PDB file of C-alpha atoms in Angstrom:
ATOM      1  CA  UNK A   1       0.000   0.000   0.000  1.00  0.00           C
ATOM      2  CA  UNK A   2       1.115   3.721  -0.700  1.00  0.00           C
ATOM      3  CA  UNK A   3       0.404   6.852   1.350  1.00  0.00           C
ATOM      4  CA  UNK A   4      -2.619   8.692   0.321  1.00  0.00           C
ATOM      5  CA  UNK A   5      -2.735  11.983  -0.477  1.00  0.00           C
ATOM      6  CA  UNK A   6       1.096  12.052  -1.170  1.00  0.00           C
ATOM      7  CA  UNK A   7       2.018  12.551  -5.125  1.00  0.00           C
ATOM      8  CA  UNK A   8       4.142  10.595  -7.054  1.00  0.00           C
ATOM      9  CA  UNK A   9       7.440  12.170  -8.769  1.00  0.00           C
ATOM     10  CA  UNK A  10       9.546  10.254 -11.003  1.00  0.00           C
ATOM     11  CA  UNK A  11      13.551  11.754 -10.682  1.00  0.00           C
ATOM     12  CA  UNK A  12      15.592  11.542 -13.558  1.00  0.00           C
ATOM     13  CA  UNK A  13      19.082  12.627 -13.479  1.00  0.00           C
ATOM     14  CA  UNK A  14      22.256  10.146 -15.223  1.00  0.00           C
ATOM     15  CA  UNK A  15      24.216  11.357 -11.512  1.00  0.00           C
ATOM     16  CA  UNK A  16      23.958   8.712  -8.986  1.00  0.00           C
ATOM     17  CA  UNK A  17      24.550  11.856  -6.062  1.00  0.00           C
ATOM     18  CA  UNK A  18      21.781  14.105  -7.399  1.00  0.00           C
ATOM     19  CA  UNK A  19      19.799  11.632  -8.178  1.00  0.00           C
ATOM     20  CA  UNK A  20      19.286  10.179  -4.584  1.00  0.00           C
ATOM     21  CA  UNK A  21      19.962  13.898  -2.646  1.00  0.00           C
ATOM     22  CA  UNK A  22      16.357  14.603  -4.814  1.00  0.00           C
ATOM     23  CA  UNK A  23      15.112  11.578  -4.100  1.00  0.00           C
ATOM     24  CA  UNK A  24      15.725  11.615  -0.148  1.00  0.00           C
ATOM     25  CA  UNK A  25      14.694  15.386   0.161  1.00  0.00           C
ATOM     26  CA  UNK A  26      11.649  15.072  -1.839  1.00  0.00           C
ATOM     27  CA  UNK A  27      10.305  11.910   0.268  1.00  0.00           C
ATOM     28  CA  UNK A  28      11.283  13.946   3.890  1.00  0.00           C
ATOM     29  CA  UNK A  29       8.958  16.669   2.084  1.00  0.00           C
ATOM     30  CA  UNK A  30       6.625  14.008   1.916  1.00  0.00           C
ATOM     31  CA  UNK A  31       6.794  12.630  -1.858  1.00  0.00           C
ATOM     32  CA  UNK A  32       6.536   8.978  -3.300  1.00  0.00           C
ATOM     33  CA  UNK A  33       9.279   9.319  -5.261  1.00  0.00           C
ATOM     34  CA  UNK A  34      11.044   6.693  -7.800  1.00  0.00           C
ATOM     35  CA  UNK A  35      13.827   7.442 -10.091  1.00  0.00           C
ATOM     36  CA  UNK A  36      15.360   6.753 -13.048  1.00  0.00           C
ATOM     37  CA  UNK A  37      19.215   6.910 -14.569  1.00  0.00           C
ATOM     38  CA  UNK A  38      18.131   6.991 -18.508  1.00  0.00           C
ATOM     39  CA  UNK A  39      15.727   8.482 -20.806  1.00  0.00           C
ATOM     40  CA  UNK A  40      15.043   4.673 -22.021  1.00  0.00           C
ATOM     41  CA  UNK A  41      14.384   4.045 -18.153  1.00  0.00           C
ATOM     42  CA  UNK A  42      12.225   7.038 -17.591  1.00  0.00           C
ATOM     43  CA  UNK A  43       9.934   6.115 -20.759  1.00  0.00           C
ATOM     44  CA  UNK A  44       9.732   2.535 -19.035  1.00  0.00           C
ATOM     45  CA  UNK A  45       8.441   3.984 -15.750  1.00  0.00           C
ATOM     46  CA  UNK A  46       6.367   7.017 -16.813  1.00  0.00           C
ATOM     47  CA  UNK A  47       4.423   4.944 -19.041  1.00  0.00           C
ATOM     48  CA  UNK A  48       4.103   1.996 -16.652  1.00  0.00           C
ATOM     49  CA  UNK A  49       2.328   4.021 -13.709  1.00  0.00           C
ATOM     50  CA  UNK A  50       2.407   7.642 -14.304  1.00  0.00           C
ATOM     51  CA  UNK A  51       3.561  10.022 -12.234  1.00  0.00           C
ATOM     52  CA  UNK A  52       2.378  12.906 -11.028  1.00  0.00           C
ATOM     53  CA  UNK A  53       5.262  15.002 -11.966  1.00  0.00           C
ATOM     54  CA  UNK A  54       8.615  14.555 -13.700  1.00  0.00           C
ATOM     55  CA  UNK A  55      11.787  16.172 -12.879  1.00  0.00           C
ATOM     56  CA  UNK A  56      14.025  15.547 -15.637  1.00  0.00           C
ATOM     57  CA  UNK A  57      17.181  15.722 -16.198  1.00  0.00           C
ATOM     58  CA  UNK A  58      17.688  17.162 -19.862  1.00  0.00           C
ATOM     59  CA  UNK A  59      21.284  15.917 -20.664  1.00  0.00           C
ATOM     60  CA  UNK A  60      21.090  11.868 -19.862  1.00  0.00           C
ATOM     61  CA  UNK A  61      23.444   9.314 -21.328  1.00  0.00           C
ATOM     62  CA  UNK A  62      20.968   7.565 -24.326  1.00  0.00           C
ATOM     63  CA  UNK A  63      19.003  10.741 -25.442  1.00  0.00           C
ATOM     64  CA  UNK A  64      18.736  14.681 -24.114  1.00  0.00           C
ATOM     65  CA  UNK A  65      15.358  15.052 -22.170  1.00  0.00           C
ATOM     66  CA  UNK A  66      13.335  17.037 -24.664  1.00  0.00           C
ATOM     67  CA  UNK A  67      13.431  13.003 -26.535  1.00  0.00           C
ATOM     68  CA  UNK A  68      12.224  12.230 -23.396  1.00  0.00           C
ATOM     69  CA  UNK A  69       9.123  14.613 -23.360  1.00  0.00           C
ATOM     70  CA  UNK A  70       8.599  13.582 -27.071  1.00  0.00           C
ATOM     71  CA  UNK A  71       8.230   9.840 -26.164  1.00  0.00           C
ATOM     72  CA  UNK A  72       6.016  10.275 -23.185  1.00  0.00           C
ATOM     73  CA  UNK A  73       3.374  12.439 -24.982  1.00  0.00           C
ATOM     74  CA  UNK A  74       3.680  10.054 -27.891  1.00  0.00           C
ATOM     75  CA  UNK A  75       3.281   7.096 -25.679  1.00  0.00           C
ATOM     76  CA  UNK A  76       0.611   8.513 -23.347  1.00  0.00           C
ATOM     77  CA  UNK A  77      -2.364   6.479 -22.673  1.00  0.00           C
ATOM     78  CA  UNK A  78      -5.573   7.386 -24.669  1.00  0.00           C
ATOM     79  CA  UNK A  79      -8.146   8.832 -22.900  1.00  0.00           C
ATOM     80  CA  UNK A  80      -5.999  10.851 -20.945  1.00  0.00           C
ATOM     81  CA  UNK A  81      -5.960  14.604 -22.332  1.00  0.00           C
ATOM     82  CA  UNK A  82      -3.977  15.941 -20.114  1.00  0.00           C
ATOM     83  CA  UNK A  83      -0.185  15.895 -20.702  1.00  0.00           C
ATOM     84  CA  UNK A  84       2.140  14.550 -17.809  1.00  0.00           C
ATOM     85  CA  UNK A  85       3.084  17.682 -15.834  1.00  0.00           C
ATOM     86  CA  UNK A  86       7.356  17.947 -16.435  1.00  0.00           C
ATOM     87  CA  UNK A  87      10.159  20.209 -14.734  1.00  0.00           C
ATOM     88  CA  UNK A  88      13.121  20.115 -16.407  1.00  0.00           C
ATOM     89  CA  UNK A  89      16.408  20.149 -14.715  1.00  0.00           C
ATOM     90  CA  UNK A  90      19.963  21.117 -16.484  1.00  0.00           C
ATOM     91  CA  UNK A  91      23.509  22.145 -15.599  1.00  0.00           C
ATOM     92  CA  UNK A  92      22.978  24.155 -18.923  1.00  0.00           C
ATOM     93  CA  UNK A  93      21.397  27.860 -18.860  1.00  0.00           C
ATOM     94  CA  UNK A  94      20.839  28.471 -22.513  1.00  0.00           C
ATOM     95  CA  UNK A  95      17.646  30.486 -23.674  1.00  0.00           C
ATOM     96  CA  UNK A  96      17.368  28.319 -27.003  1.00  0.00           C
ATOM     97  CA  UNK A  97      17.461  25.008 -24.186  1.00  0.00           C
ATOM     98  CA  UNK A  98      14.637  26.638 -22.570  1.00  0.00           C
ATOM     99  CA  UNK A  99      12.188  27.738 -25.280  1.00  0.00           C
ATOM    100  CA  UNK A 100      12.777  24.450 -26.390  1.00  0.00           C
ATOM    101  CA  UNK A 101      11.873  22.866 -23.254  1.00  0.00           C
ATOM    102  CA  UNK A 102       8.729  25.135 -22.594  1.00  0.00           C
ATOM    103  CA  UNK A 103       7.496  24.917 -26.185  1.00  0.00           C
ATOM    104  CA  UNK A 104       7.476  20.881 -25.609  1.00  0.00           C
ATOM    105  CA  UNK A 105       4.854  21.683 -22.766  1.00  0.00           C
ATOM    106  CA  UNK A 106       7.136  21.181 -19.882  1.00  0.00           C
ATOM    107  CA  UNK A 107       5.648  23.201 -16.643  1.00  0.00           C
ATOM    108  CA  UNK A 108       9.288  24.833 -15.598  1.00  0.00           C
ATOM    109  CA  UNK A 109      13.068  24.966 -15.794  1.00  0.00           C
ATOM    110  CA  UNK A 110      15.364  24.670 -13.391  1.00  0.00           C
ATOM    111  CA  UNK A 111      18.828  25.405 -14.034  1.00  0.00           C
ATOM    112  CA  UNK A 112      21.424  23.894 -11.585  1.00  0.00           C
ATOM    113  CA  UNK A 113      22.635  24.448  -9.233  1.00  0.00           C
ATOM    114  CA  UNK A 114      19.292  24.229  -7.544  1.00  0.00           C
ATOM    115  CA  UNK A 115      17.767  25.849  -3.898  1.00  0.00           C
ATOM    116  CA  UNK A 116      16.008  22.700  -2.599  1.00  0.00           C
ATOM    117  CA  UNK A 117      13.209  24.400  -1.175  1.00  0.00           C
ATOM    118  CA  UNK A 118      12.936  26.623  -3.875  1.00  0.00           C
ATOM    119  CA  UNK A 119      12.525  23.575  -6.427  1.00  0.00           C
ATOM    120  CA  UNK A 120       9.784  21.749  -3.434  1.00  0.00           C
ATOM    121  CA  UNK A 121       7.566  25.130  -4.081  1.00  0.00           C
ATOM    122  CA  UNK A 122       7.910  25.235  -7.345  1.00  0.00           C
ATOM    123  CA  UNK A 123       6.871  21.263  -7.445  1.00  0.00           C
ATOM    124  CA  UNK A 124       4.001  21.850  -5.725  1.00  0.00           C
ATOM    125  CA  UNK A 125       2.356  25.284  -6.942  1.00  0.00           C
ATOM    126  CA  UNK A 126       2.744  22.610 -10.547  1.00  0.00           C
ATOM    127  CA  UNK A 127       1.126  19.928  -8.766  1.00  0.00           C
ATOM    128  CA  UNK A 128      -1.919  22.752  -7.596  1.00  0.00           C
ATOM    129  CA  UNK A 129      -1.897  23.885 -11.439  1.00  0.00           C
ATOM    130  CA  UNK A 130      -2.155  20.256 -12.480  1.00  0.00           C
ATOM    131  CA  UNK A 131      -3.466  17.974 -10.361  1.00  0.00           C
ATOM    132  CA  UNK A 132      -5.961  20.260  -8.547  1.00  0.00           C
ATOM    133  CA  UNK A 133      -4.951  18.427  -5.294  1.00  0.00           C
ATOM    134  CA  UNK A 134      -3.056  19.752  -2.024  1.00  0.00           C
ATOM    135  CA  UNK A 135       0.744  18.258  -2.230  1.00  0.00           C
ATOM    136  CA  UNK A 136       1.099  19.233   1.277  1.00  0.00           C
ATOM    137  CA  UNK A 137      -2.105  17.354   2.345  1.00  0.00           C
ATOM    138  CA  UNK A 138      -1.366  13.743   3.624  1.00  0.00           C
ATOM    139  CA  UNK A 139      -4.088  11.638   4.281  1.00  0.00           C
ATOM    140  CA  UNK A 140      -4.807   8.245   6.125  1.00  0.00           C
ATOM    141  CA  UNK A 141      -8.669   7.510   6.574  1.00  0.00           C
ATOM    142  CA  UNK A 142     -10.281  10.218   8.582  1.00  0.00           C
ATOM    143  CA  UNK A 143      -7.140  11.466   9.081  1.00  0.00           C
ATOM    144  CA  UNK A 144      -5.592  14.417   7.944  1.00  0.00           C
ATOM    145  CA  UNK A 145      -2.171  16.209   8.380  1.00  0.00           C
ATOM    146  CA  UNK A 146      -1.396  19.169   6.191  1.00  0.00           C
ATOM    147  CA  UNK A 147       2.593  19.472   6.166  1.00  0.00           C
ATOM    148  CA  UNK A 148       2.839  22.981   5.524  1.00  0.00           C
ATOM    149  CA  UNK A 149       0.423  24.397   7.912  1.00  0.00           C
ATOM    150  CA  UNK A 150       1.578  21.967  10.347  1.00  0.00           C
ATOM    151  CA  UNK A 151      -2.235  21.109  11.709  1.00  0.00           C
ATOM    152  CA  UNK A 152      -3.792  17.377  11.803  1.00  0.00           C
ATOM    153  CA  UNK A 153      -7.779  16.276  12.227  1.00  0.00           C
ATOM    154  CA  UNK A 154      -9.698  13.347  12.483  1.00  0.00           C
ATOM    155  CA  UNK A 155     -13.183  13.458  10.998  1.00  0.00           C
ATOM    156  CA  UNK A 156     -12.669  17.445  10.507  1.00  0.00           C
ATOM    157  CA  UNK A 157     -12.047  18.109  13.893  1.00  0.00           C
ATOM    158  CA  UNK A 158      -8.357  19.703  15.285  1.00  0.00           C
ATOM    159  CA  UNK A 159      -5.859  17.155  16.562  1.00  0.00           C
ATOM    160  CA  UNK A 160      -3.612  18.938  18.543  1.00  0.00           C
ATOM    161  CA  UNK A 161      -0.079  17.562  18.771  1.00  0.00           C
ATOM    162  CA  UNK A 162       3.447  18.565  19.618  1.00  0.00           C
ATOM    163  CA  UNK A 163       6.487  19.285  17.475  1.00  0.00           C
ATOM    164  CA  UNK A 164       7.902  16.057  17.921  1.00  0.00           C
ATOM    165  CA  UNK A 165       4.301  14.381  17.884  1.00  0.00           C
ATOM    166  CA  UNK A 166       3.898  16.237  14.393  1.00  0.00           C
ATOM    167  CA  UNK A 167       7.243  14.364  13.233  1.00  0.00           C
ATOM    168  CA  UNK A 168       6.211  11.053  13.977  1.00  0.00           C
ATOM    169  CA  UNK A 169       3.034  11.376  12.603  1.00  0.00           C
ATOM    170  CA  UNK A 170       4.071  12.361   9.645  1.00  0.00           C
ATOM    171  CA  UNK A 171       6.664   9.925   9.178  1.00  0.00           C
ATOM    172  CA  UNK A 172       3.889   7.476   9.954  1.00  0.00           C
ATOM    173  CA  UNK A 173       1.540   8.825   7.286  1.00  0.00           C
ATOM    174  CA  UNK A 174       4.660   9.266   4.847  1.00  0.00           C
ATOM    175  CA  UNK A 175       4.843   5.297   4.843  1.00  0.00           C
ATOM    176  CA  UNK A 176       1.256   4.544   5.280  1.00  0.00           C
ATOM    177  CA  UNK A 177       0.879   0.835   4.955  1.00  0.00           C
ATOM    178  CA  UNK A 178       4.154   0.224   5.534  1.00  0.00           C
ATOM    179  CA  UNK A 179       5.690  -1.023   8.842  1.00  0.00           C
ATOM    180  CA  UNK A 180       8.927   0.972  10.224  1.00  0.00           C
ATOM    181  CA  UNK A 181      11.177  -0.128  13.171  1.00  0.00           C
ATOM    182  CA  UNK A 182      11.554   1.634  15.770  1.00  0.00           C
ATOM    183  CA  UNK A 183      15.173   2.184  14.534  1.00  0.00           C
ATOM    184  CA  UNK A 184      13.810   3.864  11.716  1.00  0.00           C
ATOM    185  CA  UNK A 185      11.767   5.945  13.369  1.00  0.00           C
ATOM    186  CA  UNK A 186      14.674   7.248  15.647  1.00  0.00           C
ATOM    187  CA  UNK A 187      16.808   7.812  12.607  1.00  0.00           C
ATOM    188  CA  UNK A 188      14.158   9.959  10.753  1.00  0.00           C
ATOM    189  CA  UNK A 189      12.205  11.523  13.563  1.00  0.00           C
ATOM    190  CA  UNK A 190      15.114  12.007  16.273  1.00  0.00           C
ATOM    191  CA  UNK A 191      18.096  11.972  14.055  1.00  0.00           C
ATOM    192  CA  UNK A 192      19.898   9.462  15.605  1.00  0.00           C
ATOM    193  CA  UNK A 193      21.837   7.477  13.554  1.00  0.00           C
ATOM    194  CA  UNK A 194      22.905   4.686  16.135  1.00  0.00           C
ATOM    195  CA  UNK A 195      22.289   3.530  19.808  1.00  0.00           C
ATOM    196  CA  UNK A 196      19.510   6.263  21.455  1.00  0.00           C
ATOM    197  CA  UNK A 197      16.425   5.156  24.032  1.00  0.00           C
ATOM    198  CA  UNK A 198      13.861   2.680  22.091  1.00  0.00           C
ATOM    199  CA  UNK A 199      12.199   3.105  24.286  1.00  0.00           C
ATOM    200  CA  UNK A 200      11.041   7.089  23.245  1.00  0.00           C
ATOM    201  CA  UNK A 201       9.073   5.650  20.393  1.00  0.00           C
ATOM    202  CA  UNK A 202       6.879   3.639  22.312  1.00  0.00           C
ATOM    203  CA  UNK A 203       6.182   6.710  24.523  1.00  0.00           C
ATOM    204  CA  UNK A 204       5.484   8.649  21.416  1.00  0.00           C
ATOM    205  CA  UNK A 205       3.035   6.294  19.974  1.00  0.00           C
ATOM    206  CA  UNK A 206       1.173   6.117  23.035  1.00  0.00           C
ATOM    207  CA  UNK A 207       0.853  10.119  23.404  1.00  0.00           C
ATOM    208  CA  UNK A 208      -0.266   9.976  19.601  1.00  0.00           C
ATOM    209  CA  UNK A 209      -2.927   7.276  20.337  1.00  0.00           C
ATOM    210  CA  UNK A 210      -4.464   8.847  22.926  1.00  0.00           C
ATOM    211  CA  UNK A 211      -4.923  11.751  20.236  1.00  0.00           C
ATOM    212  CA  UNK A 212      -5.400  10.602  16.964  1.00  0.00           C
ATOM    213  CA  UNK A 213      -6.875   7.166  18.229  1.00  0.00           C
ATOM    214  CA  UNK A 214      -9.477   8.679  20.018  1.00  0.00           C
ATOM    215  CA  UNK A 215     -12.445   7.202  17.892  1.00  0.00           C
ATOM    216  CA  UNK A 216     -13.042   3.716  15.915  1.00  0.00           C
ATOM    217  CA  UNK A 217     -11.617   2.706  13.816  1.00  0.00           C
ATOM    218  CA  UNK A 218      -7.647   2.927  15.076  1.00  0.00           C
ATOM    219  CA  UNK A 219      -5.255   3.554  12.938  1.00  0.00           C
ATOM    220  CA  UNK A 220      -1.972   3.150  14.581  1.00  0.00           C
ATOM    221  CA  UNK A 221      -1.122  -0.376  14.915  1.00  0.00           C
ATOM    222  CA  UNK A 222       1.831  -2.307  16.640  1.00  0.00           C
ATOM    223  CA  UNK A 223       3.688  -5.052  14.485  1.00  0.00           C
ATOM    224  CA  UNK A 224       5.446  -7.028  17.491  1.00  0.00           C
ATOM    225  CA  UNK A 225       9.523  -7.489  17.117  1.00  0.00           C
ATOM    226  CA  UNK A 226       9.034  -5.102  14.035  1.00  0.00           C
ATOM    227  CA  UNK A 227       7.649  -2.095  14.762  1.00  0.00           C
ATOM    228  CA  UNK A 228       4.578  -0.009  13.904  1.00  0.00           C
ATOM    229  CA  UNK A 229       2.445   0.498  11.090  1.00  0.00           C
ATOM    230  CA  UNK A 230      -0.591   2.999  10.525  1.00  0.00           C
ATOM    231  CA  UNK A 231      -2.984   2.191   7.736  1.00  0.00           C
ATOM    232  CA  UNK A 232      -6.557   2.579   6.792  1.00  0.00           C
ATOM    233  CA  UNK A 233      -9.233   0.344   7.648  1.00  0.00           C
ATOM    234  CA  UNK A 234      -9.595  -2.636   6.513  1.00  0.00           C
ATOM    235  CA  UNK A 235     -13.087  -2.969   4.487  1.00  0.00           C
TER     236      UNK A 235
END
């Protein structure tokens, strides 16, 4: 299962370092992101499950990205009219690279080096253009947590939770479906890397059960000698 409410970006950049610093930054912001190394590769995966956005590199090892572009509109499934939302990304800052990337319908430019936040705003006011949906809205049954105004309901009511409450909570939600560790959720949530107190998380869970979990059905769920998992009911 994926996290609802979270859009999917396809990365692709030829450079193994960019590549996964995008990738990483862009599911903390809280992204389901996959990549790609190629233009072959990105054809593969944009026309196997669209995305909801591409960030492509334009100078890859096979062909340049505006081939790219060509291929996906070419190979885009009938029946859907609208063309697969693109931002190009390039080391080059040529005029003539740009009019050709805008005139192929992509939705920006971005020439590197990049701000990071910079390129997460400009993802998402293409995502509100787009998809007509909130990229900063994550979503797990009743539940609701919106990442940029830092608030979270249940059933439209105010949840309110604390700073480090709000990180776990979203890491939850960011891998809804999926079960974490509790090492996991130290690394991401409290930043450490090695040793630290298990024992924090399962004090953290608990204060976020006794909010969010207020009301059938729960949602946070224990996976014994593994760790913890929140989902949506099971119909």
């Amino acid at each position: 299962m994926t996290p609802r409410g979270a859009e999917r970006l396809l990365v692709v950049d030829d450079e193994p370092t960019v590549r996964e610093l995008l990738s990483a930054t862009l599911r903390f912001a809280g992204f389901r992101v996959s990549s790609a190394s190629t233009g072959a590769e990105a054809v593969a995966a944009a026309t196997g499950e669209p995305p909801d956005l591409v960030l492509l590199d334009v100078m890859l090892p096979d062909m340049d990205g505006f081939e790219v572009v060509r291929r996906l509109r070419e190979e885009r499934p009938r029946g859907r009219d609208a063309p697969l939302p693109v931002l190009f990304l390039t080391a080059r800052d040529r005029q003539a690279d740009k009019v050709t990337g805008l005139s192929l319908g992509a939705d920006d430019y971005v020439t590197k080096p990049f701000d990071l936040e910079e390129l997460i705003a400009r993802i998402r006011a293409i995502l509100r253009r787009t998809t007509g949906h909130r990229a900063d809205l994550l979503a797990v049954g009743a539940l609701t947590l919106d990442t940029e105004g830092h608030q979270v309901t249940r059933s439209g009511l105010p949840v309110r939770v604390s700073p480090t409450e709000f990180r776990l909570l979203r890491y939850l939600m960011d891998n809804a479906g999926r079960v974490v560790s509790k090492a996991q959720i130290l690394d991401r949530v409290w930043a450490y890397d090695f040793g630290g107190d298990a024992s924090i998380v399962d004090t953290y869970i608990s204060y976020l059960r006794r909010k969010v979990d207020t009301e059938e059905p729960k949602l946070i769920h224990t996976v014994h000698g593994v760790g913890y998992v929140i989902r949506e009911p099971r119909q």
